[in-house]
């Protein structure tokens, strides 16, 4: 469903993503992890057709992101980390707009808007402009917009950001159900507990290079770690958190 | 017919319709988010205000049309003004229609072809341009129908000429923006677009200053038939529609009409065929390059804040100075005002600058336009201090123990120290050179500076917004600039005349300073009072 070979992206001389190989099957929830600036978002932008690769190839839902970007875009849903949407519109207006962009007829669009708004408990505010919405409510609308055209592949960049515990649980369950239907989920998050719990496979990227890939258990075994968090820290080379915090607290006490 | 057109352009009509509808809704609804009244219709209000101002301006154009029997001369004047207004509005307020960062995150992963996206953008621009054209020219166009008898066809010809000219402007601006996007390296795109904006604003200000003088030199009997060289000026292509409707069927008139239509078709074809295909990609590259290279280019350096004693003052000093250093848009908004001074200085020198203390006659030619420039400077700067792409960062003012009145006082002081004072020093040097009296130059510049300060206070009183706290909205700056360009010249021209009128009486001269100084003190209290009431 997602296959990349030698996928590379340069910004000037800097390699944001360096020769990335991925092979993700239908029905997988694939966790894509990395520290800030590691190249996760650049990878997602290339896979969603938002940014042209500098080198290599990428196929999503059977289509090349470079050669057939519109075919790819028709089959994917995307939740950006920015949670961007047109806030001056109401959820109803925004979702109908997105439905029109995906060529859904009006009746189907209205039906799906109703379904999604009900699922995310937004029916009461469907006609209100989103300028007054909380971050979590806006995130719910972004999630609805990514699902309205029933995509084959979902790219989620921090999808649980701002969501309350109940909605987060709902989204996690929904993702599992979607994967059972054979849809592929590409999941980027810094919440490692969630990634560990729901992802069937995980890759960790650092400095644009994939450093490890496999199931959570395999990664822990390979790195000799007890938790995914510990494994992540080891492969991305951060200083010991306990040591860092004690330095800071000592400085704070002196002040 | 429309379906055939969409097919020929390879545009998806449903997506195009949805994008245009949403874009218009967003523009009309877009309002402030933080720290201001919740007025969700401010986009509509700004647009209506701009249209009313332009309609009012059109009355002045009407008097021009009715006073002069040479329709070519007046149509050139109206067209020149119209095209300058439209181009400047597109550059000042509507450039984000063409290059919007929001669109990248929301639309670039949707299955929209580059051409559909581009046409939706162009349509948005054309809608606004059509509204502006109607507001500015419907009255003068009707006026043309009454020049030399009742001739309704001439009025129709005028409207056709006006709409064609502004369509040309819209296509030209969008085309140049899109061409720059596809030709310039993504990492340099933002800077290139900003410099393009600066360059065209130079043309706008230059036009504002020079156009009336330029048309003064025209001979009243000039016509396209007898002076075909006029076709070298594109304005005359669109004026040819009026000549044609007036019954002039000479070859230069037909050539003018043909050139106007060919230029619109040519620009439209170029945009549809060449520019639209790479547009979406260029937008994505620009966004990605911005994200990839923004950090670490220049090292941050905390500016000297010794001039500011309060905590709010220090905060504002740091913010303002670093916005100037790092925010290209803000920097260009400030620097973009300087050419106005150069133009005004040029005008003043060409007219001759005399010392206003020598009496009323001298005061009429004492570099009055430079007084206008001094007064316009803080007024034009004020909107740039309020509207920002990063307006959401202003939450910091709401969550820290700062006092709004101190923040605004500090902002005003920072504008005076960083921008107005250095500017006044330059003008003082010019006056000293021409007046040949340091005391006279100091008095004149001091008075102009004081009046500029009062206008700045009035501007803060009418809109006491926190610094960089509002999102850019359509029509805001165009509408404000229209007001500014009415107040600035009115006060600016009368200031040296007032000096000239009372120059012989030291008491009256002192009164000339005491009056605005008292006003400044009163306004200081009024601003504080208003801010406390808002809290």
mmCIF file of C-alpha atoms in Angstrom, chain A:
data_model
loop_
_atom_site.group_PDB
_atom_site.id
_atom_site.type_symbol
_atom_site.label_atom_id
_atom_site.label_comp_id
_atom_site.label_asym_id
_atom_site.label_seq_id
_atom_site.Cartn_x
_atom_site.Cartn_y
_atom_site.Cartn_z
ATOM 1 C CA UNK A 1 0.000 0.000 0.000
ATOM 2 C CA UNK A 2 2.955 2.321 0.737
ATOM 3 C CA UNK A 3 6.294 1.529 -0.806
ATOM 4 C CA UNK A 4 9.327 3.807 -0.985
ATOM 5 C CA UNK A 5 12.728 3.159 -2.469
ATOM 6 C CA UNK A 6 15.666 5.450 -1.869
ATOM 7 C CA UNK A 7 13.243 8.268 -1.072
ATOM 8 C CA UNK A 8 15.308 11.397 -0.536
ATOM 9 C CA UNK A 9 14.576 15.052 0.020
ATOM 10 C CA UNK A 10 17.151 17.816 0.015
ATOM 11 C CA UNK A 11 16.765 21.369 1.295
ATOM 12 C CA UNK A 12 19.771 23.084 -0.217
ATOM 13 C CA UNK A 13 22.697 20.898 0.800
ATOM 14 C CA UNK A 14 20.886 19.431 3.793
ATOM 15 C CA UNK A 15 19.352 15.975 3.476
ATOM 16 C CA UNK A 16 16.041 16.118 5.344
ATOM 17 C CA UNK A 17 15.242 12.536 4.326
ATOM 18 C CA UNK A 18 18.013 10.226 3.187
ATOM 19 C CA UNK A 19 17.413 7.077 1.091
ATOM 20 C CA UNK A 20 14.304 5.904 2.898
ATOM 21 C CA UNK A 21 13.024 2.392 2.194
ATOM 22 C CA UNK A 22 9.534 1.495 3.454
ATOM 23 C CA UNK A 23 7.153 -1.307 2.606
ATOM 24 C CA UNK A 24 3.795 -1.048 4.366
ATOM 25 C CA UNK A 25 1.030 -3.533 3.645
ATOM 26 C CA UNK A 26 -2.754 -2.990 3.529
ATOM 27 C CA UNK A 27 -4.325 -3.202 6.995
ATOM 28 C CA UNK A 28 -1.174 -2.143 8.831
ATOM 29 C CA UNK A 29 -0.992 0.642 11.383
ATOM 30 C CA UNK A 30 2.541 1.832 10.847
ATOM 31 C CA UNK A 31 4.122 3.969 13.559
ATOM 32 C CA UNK A 32 6.649 6.475 12.250
ATOM 33 C CA UNK A 33 8.708 7.981 15.055
ATOM 34 C CA UNK A 34 11.588 10.354 15.402
ATOM 35 C CA UNK A 35 12.783 13.339 17.413
ATOM 36 C CA UNK A 36 11.878 16.876 16.326
ATOM 37 C CA UNK A 37 13.442 17.728 12.965
ATOM 38 C CA UNK A 38 14.203 14.079 12.171
ATOM 39 C CA UNK A 39 12.386 14.170 8.809
ATOM 40 C CA UNK A 40 8.989 12.687 9.729
ATOM 41 C CA UNK A 41 6.880 15.556 8.400
ATOM 42 C CA UNK A 42 9.000 15.851 5.260
ATOM 43 C CA UNK A 43 8.419 12.151 4.617
ATOM 44 C CA UNK A 44 4.673 12.537 5.127
ATOM 45 C CA UNK A 45 4.605 15.580 2.828
ATOM 46 C CA UNK A 46 6.310 13.573 0.104
ATOM 47 C CA UNK A 47 3.980 10.603 0.544
ATOM 48 C CA UNK A 48 0.899 12.822 0.419
ATOM 49 C CA UNK A 49 2.069 14.579 -2.742
ATOM 50 C CA UNK A 50 2.547 17.895 -0.958
ATOM 51 C CA UNK A 51 6.261 18.012 -1.646
ATOM 52 C CA UNK A 52 8.227 16.595 -4.562
ATOM 53 C CA UNK A 53 10.986 14.135 -3.634
ATOM 54 C CA UNK A 54 14.527 15.058 -4.639
ATOM 55 C CA UNK A 55 15.237 11.430 -5.426
ATOM 56 C CA UNK A 56 13.930 7.891 -5.189
ATOM 57 C CA UNK A 57 10.398 6.628 -5.710
ATOM 58 C CA UNK A 58 7.259 6.374 -3.622
ATOM 59 C CA UNK A 59 4.071 4.457 -4.375
ATOM 60 C CA UNK A 60 0.932 5.070 -2.352
ATOM 61 C CA UNK A 61 -2.218 3.001 -2.983
ATOM 62 C CA UNK A 62 -0.519 1.705 -6.117
ATOM 63 C CA UNK A 63 0.231 5.124 -7.637
ATOM 64 C CA UNK A 64 3.442 7.069 -7.908
ATOM 65 C CA UNK A 65 3.448 10.257 -5.850
ATOM 66 C CA UNK A 66 5.656 11.935 -8.450
ATOM 67 C CA UNK A 67 3.918 10.764 -11.616
ATOM 68 C CA UNK A 68 0.268 10.463 -10.512
ATOM 69 C CA UNK A 69 -0.140 12.786 -7.532
ATOM 70 C CA UNK A 70 -3.872 13.381 -8.100
ATOM 71 C CA UNK A 71 -4.570 9.623 -8.080
ATOM 72 C CA UNK A 72 -2.678 9.371 -4.798
ATOM 73 C CA UNK A 73 -4.469 12.359 -3.278
ATOM 74 C CA UNK A 74 -7.877 10.952 -4.199
ATOM 75 C CA UNK A 75 -7.105 7.855 -2.110
ATOM 76 C CA UNK A 76 -5.535 9.306 0.996
ATOM 77 C CA UNK A 77 -6.702 11.112 4.098
ATOM 78 C CA UNK A 78 -4.333 13.401 5.964
ATOM 79 C CA UNK A 79 -4.327 14.970 9.402
ATOM 80 C CA UNK A 80 -1.540 17.572 9.446
ATOM 81 C CA UNK A 81 0.327 18.346 12.641
ATOM 82 C CA UNK A 82 -0.740 21.988 12.324
ATOM 83 C CA UNK A 83 -4.427 21.024 12.470
ATOM 84 C CA UNK A 84 -5.029 23.680 9.825
ATOM 85 C CA UNK A 85 -8.574 24.344 8.656
ATOM 86 C CA UNK A 86 -10.593 27.341 7.508
ATOM 87 C CA UNK A 87 -11.782 28.496 10.902
ATOM 88 C CA UNK A 88 -14.252 31.064 9.622
ATOM 89 C CA UNK A 89 -16.419 28.229 8.308
ATOM 90 C CA UNK A 90 -18.706 25.977 10.329
ATOM 91 C CA UNK A 91 -17.950 22.210 10.531
ATOM 92 C CA UNK A 92 -20.889 21.635 8.168
ATOM 93 C CA UNK A 93 -19.575 24.087 5.592
ATOM 94 C CA UNK A 94 -15.995 22.881 5.871
ATOM 95 C CA UNK A 95 -16.844 19.205 5.503
ATOM 96 C CA UNK A 96 -19.158 19.867 2.553
ATOM 97 C CA UNK A 97 -16.346 21.856 0.961
ATOM 98 C CA UNK A 98 -13.896 18.964 1.418
ATOM 99 C CA UNK A 99 -16.534 16.537 0.092
ATOM 100 C CA UNK A 100 -16.907 18.665 -3.056
ATOM 101 C CA UNK A 101 -13.136 18.601 -3.574
ATOM 102 C CA UNK A 102 -13.328 14.800 -3.452
ATOM 103 C CA UNK A 103 -16.253 14.729 -5.919
ATOM 104 C CA UNK A 104 -18.806 13.300 -3.482
ATOM 105 C CA UNK A 105 -22.357 13.989 -4.619
ATOM 106 C CA UNK A 106 -24.377 16.232 -2.341
ATOM 107 C CA UNK A 107 -26.593 13.484 -0.880
ATOM 108 C CA UNK A 108 -23.647 11.213 -0.009
ATOM 109 C CA UNK A 109 -21.709 14.172 1.337
ATOM 110 C CA UNK A 110 -24.547 15.226 3.651
ATOM 111 C CA UNK A 111 -25.028 11.659 4.843
ATOM 112 C CA UNK A 112 -21.337 11.243 5.630
ATOM 113 C CA UNK A 113 -21.113 14.638 7.290
ATOM 114 C CA UNK A 114 -23.990 13.621 9.570
ATOM 115 C CA UNK A 115 -22.315 10.294 10.355
ATOM 116 C CA UNK A 116 -18.948 11.827 11.178
ATOM 117 C CA UNK A 117 -20.330 14.728 13.199
ATOM 118 C CA UNK A 118 -22.354 12.284 15.255
ATOM 119 C CA UNK A 119 -19.352 9.990 15.755
ATOM 120 C CA UNK A 120 -17.255 12.878 17.067
ATOM 121 C CA UNK A 121 -20.104 14.478 19.070
ATOM 122 C CA UNK A 122 -20.123 17.638 16.979
ATOM 123 C CA UNK A 123 -23.777 17.667 15.955
ATOM 124 C CA UNK A 124 -24.660 20.432 18.426
ATOM 125 C CA UNK A 125 -22.039 22.798 17.021
ATOM 126 C CA UNK A 126 -22.263 21.865 13.355
ATOM 127 C CA UNK A 127 -23.497 25.331 12.328
ATOM 128 C CA UNK A 128 -21.111 27.369 14.504
ATOM 129 C CA UNK A 129 -18.015 28.997 13.104
ATOM 130 C CA UNK A 130 -14.848 27.243 14.199
ATOM 131 C CA UNK A 131 -13.052 30.431 15.272
ATOM 132 C CA UNK A 132 -14.518 29.899 18.726
ATOM 133 C CA UNK A 133 -13.719 26.164 18.911
ATOM 134 C CA UNK A 134 -11.213 24.650 21.302
ATOM 135 C CA UNK A 135 -8.127 22.943 19.902
ATOM 136 C CA UNK A 136 -9.672 19.536 20.524
ATOM 137 C CA UNK A 137 -12.892 20.416 18.702
ATOM 138 C CA UNK A 138 -10.939 21.693 15.720
ATOM 139 C CA UNK A 139 -8.889 18.494 15.729
ATOM 140 C CA UNK A 140 -12.113 16.489 15.609
ATOM 141 C CA UNK A 141 -13.170 18.401 12.486
ATOM 142 C CA UNK A 142 -9.753 17.801 10.888
ATOM 143 C CA UNK A 143 -10.179 14.078 11.609
ATOM 144 C CA UNK A 144 -13.684 14.140 10.066
ATOM 145 C CA UNK A 145 -12.266 15.851 6.957
ATOM 146 C CA UNK A 146 -9.612 13.167 6.605
ATOM 147 C CA UNK A 147 -12.237 10.406 6.695
ATOM 148 C CA UNK A 148 -15.130 11.861 4.707
ATOM 149 C CA UNK A 149 -14.083 10.328 1.368
ATOM 150 C CA UNK A 150 -13.301 6.920 2.957
ATOM 151 C CA UNK A 151 -9.606 6.894 2.051
ATOM 152 C CA UNK A 152 -7.552 3.758 1.484
ATOM 153 C CA UNK A 153 -4.536 5.213 3.261
ATOM 154 C CA UNK A 154 -4.556 7.541 6.246
ATOM 155 C CA UNK A 155 -1.619 9.755 7.161
ATOM 156 C CA UNK A 156 -1.961 10.975 10.717
ATOM 157 C CA UNK A 157 0.519 13.451 12.188
ATOM 158 C CA UNK A 158 -0.148 13.758 15.931
ATOM 159 C CA UNK A 159 -3.862 12.970 15.474
ATOM 160 C CA UNK A 160 -4.595 12.813 19.201
ATOM 161 C CA UNK A 161 -3.254 16.296 19.871
ATOM 162 C CA UNK A 162 -5.728 18.262 21.982
ATOM 163 C CA UNK A 163 -8.328 15.493 22.141
ATOM 164 C CA UNK A 164 -9.977 14.588 25.437
ATOM 165 C CA UNK A 165 -9.475 11.062 26.804
ATOM 166 C CA UNK A 166 -12.811 9.783 25.503
ATOM 167 C CA UNK A 167 -12.265 11.054 21.972
ATOM 168 C CA UNK A 168 -8.678 9.787 21.982
ATOM 169 C CA UNK A 169 -9.995 6.340 22.898
ATOM 170 C CA UNK A 170 -12.597 6.632 20.146
ATOM 171 C CA UNK A 171 -9.930 7.516 17.562
ATOM 172 C CA UNK A 172 -7.706 4.621 18.635
ATOM 173 C CA UNK A 173 -10.605 2.187 18.310
ATOM 174 C CA UNK A 174 -11.564 3.697 14.978
ATOM 175 C CA UNK A 175 -8.040 3.268 13.638
ATOM 176 C CA UNK A 176 -8.032 -0.388 14.616
ATOM 177 C CA UNK A 177 -11.376 -0.907 12.866
ATOM 178 C CA UNK A 178 -10.141 0.897 9.767
ATOM 179 C CA UNK A 179 -7.079 -1.330 9.641
ATOM 180 C CA UNK A 180 -9.327 -4.382 9.985
ATOM 181 C CA UNK A 181 -11.132 -3.134 6.876
ATOM 182 C CA UNK A 182 -7.809 -3.285 5.026
ATOM 183 C CA UNK A 183 -7.040 0.422 5.157
ATOM 184 C CA UNK A 184 -3.483 1.481 5.915
ATOM 185 C CA UNK A 185 -2.653 3.951 8.639
ATOM 186 C CA UNK A 186 0.634 5.863 8.700
ATOM 187 C CA UNK A 187 0.832 7.132 12.258
ATOM 188 C CA UNK A 188 3.285 9.811 13.459
ATOM 189 C CA UNK A 189 3.288 10.638 17.138
ATOM 190 C CA UNK A 190 5.505 11.503 20.058
ATOM 191 C CA UNK A 191 3.209 9.637 22.459
ATOM 192 C CA UNK A 192 5.135 6.381 22.510
ATOM 193 C CA UNK A 193 2.690 4.500 24.748
ATOM 194 C CA UNK A 194 -0.044 4.985 22.150
ATOM 195 C CA UNK A 195 2.258 4.001 19.293
ATOM 196 C CA UNK A 196 3.346 0.889 21.176
ATOM 197 C CA UNK A 197 -0.260 -0.094 21.870
ATOM 198 C CA UNK A 198 -1.869 0.403 18.460
ATOM 199 C CA UNK A 199 0.851 0.120 15.811
ATOM 200 C CA UNK A 200 1.545 -3.206 14.172
ATOM 201 C CA UNK A 201 4.991 -2.053 13.057
ATOM 202 C CA UNK A 202 7.204 0.877 13.888
ATOM 203 C CA UNK A 203 10.085 2.710 12.219
ATOM 204 C CA UNK A 204 12.298 5.246 13.949
ATOM 205 C CA UNK A 205 13.976 7.941 11.880
ATOM 206 C CA UNK A 206 16.811 10.181 13.048
ATOM 207 C CA UNK A 207 18.614 12.848 11.040
ATOM 208 C CA UNK A 208 16.672 11.805 7.933
ATOM 209 C CA UNK A 209 17.864 8.192 8.162
ATOM 210 C CA UNK A 210 15.784 5.216 9.242
ATOM 211 C CA UNK A 211 17.643 3.730 12.195
ATOM 212 C CA UNK A 212 15.397 0.840 13.183
ATOM 213 C CA UNK A 213 12.201 -0.876 12.018
ATOM 214 C CA UNK A 214 10.009 -3.723 13.259
ATOM 215 C CA UNK A 215 7.429 -4.529 15.879
ATOM 216 C CA UNK A 216 7.712 -2.736 19.213
ATOM 217 C CA UNK A 217 8.994 -5.949 20.805
ATOM 218 C CA UNK A 218 11.592 -6.482 18.097
ATOM 219 C CA UNK A 219 12.884 -2.927 18.471
ATOM 220 C CA UNK A 220 13.145 -3.325 22.254
ATOM 221 C CA UNK A 221 14.978 -6.630 21.838
ATOM 222 C CA UNK A 222 17.371 -5.229 19.263
ATOM 223 C CA UNK A 223 18.244 -2.233 21.410
ATOM 224 C CA UNK A 224 18.300 -4.133 24.695
ATOM 225 C CA UNK A 225 15.589 -1.900 26.156
ATOM 226 C CA UNK A 226 12.662 -2.609 28.459
ATOM 227 C CA UNK A 227 10.319 -0.014 26.963
ATOM 228 C CA UNK A 228 9.841 1.617 23.581
ATOM 229 C CA UNK A 229 10.636 4.951 25.226
ATOM 230 C CA UNK A 230 14.022 3.659 26.306
ATOM 231 C CA UNK A 231 14.670 2.162 22.868
ATOM 232 C CA UNK A 232 13.752 5.475 21.255
ATOM 233 C CA UNK A 233 16.171 7.354 23.510
ATOM 234 C CA UNK A 234 18.962 4.914 22.696
ATOM 235 C CA UNK A 235 18.622 4.972 18.923
ATOM 236 C CA UNK A 236 18.156 8.725 18.747
ATOM 237 C CA UNK A 237 21.086 9.362 21.090
ATOM 238 C CA UNK A 238 19.652 11.708 23.722
ATOM 239 C CA UNK A 239 21.276 12.306 27.090
ATOM 240 C CA UNK A 240 19.833 10.505 30.065
ATOM 241 C CA UNK A 241 16.605 12.283 31.103
ATOM 242 C CA UNK A 242 17.296 11.856 34.829
ATOM 243 C CA UNK A 243 20.715 13.456 34.456
ATOM 244 C CA UNK A 244 19.293 16.360 32.401
ATOM 245 C CA UNK A 245 16.508 17.146 34.857
ATOM 246 C CA UNK A 246 18.756 16.989 37.905
ATOM 247 C CA UNK A 247 21.124 19.511 36.254
ATOM 248 C CA UNK A 248 18.189 21.821 35.598
ATOM 249 C CA UNK A 249 16.733 21.480 39.084
ATOM 250 C CA UNK A 250 20.110 22.171 40.623
ATOM 251 C CA UNK A 251 20.371 25.363 38.586
ATOM 252 C CA UNK A 252 16.851 26.316 39.627
ATOM 253 C CA UNK A 253 17.681 25.888 43.314
ATOM 254 C CA UNK A 254 20.755 28.120 42.965
ATOM 255 C CA UNK A 255 18.647 30.849 41.372
#
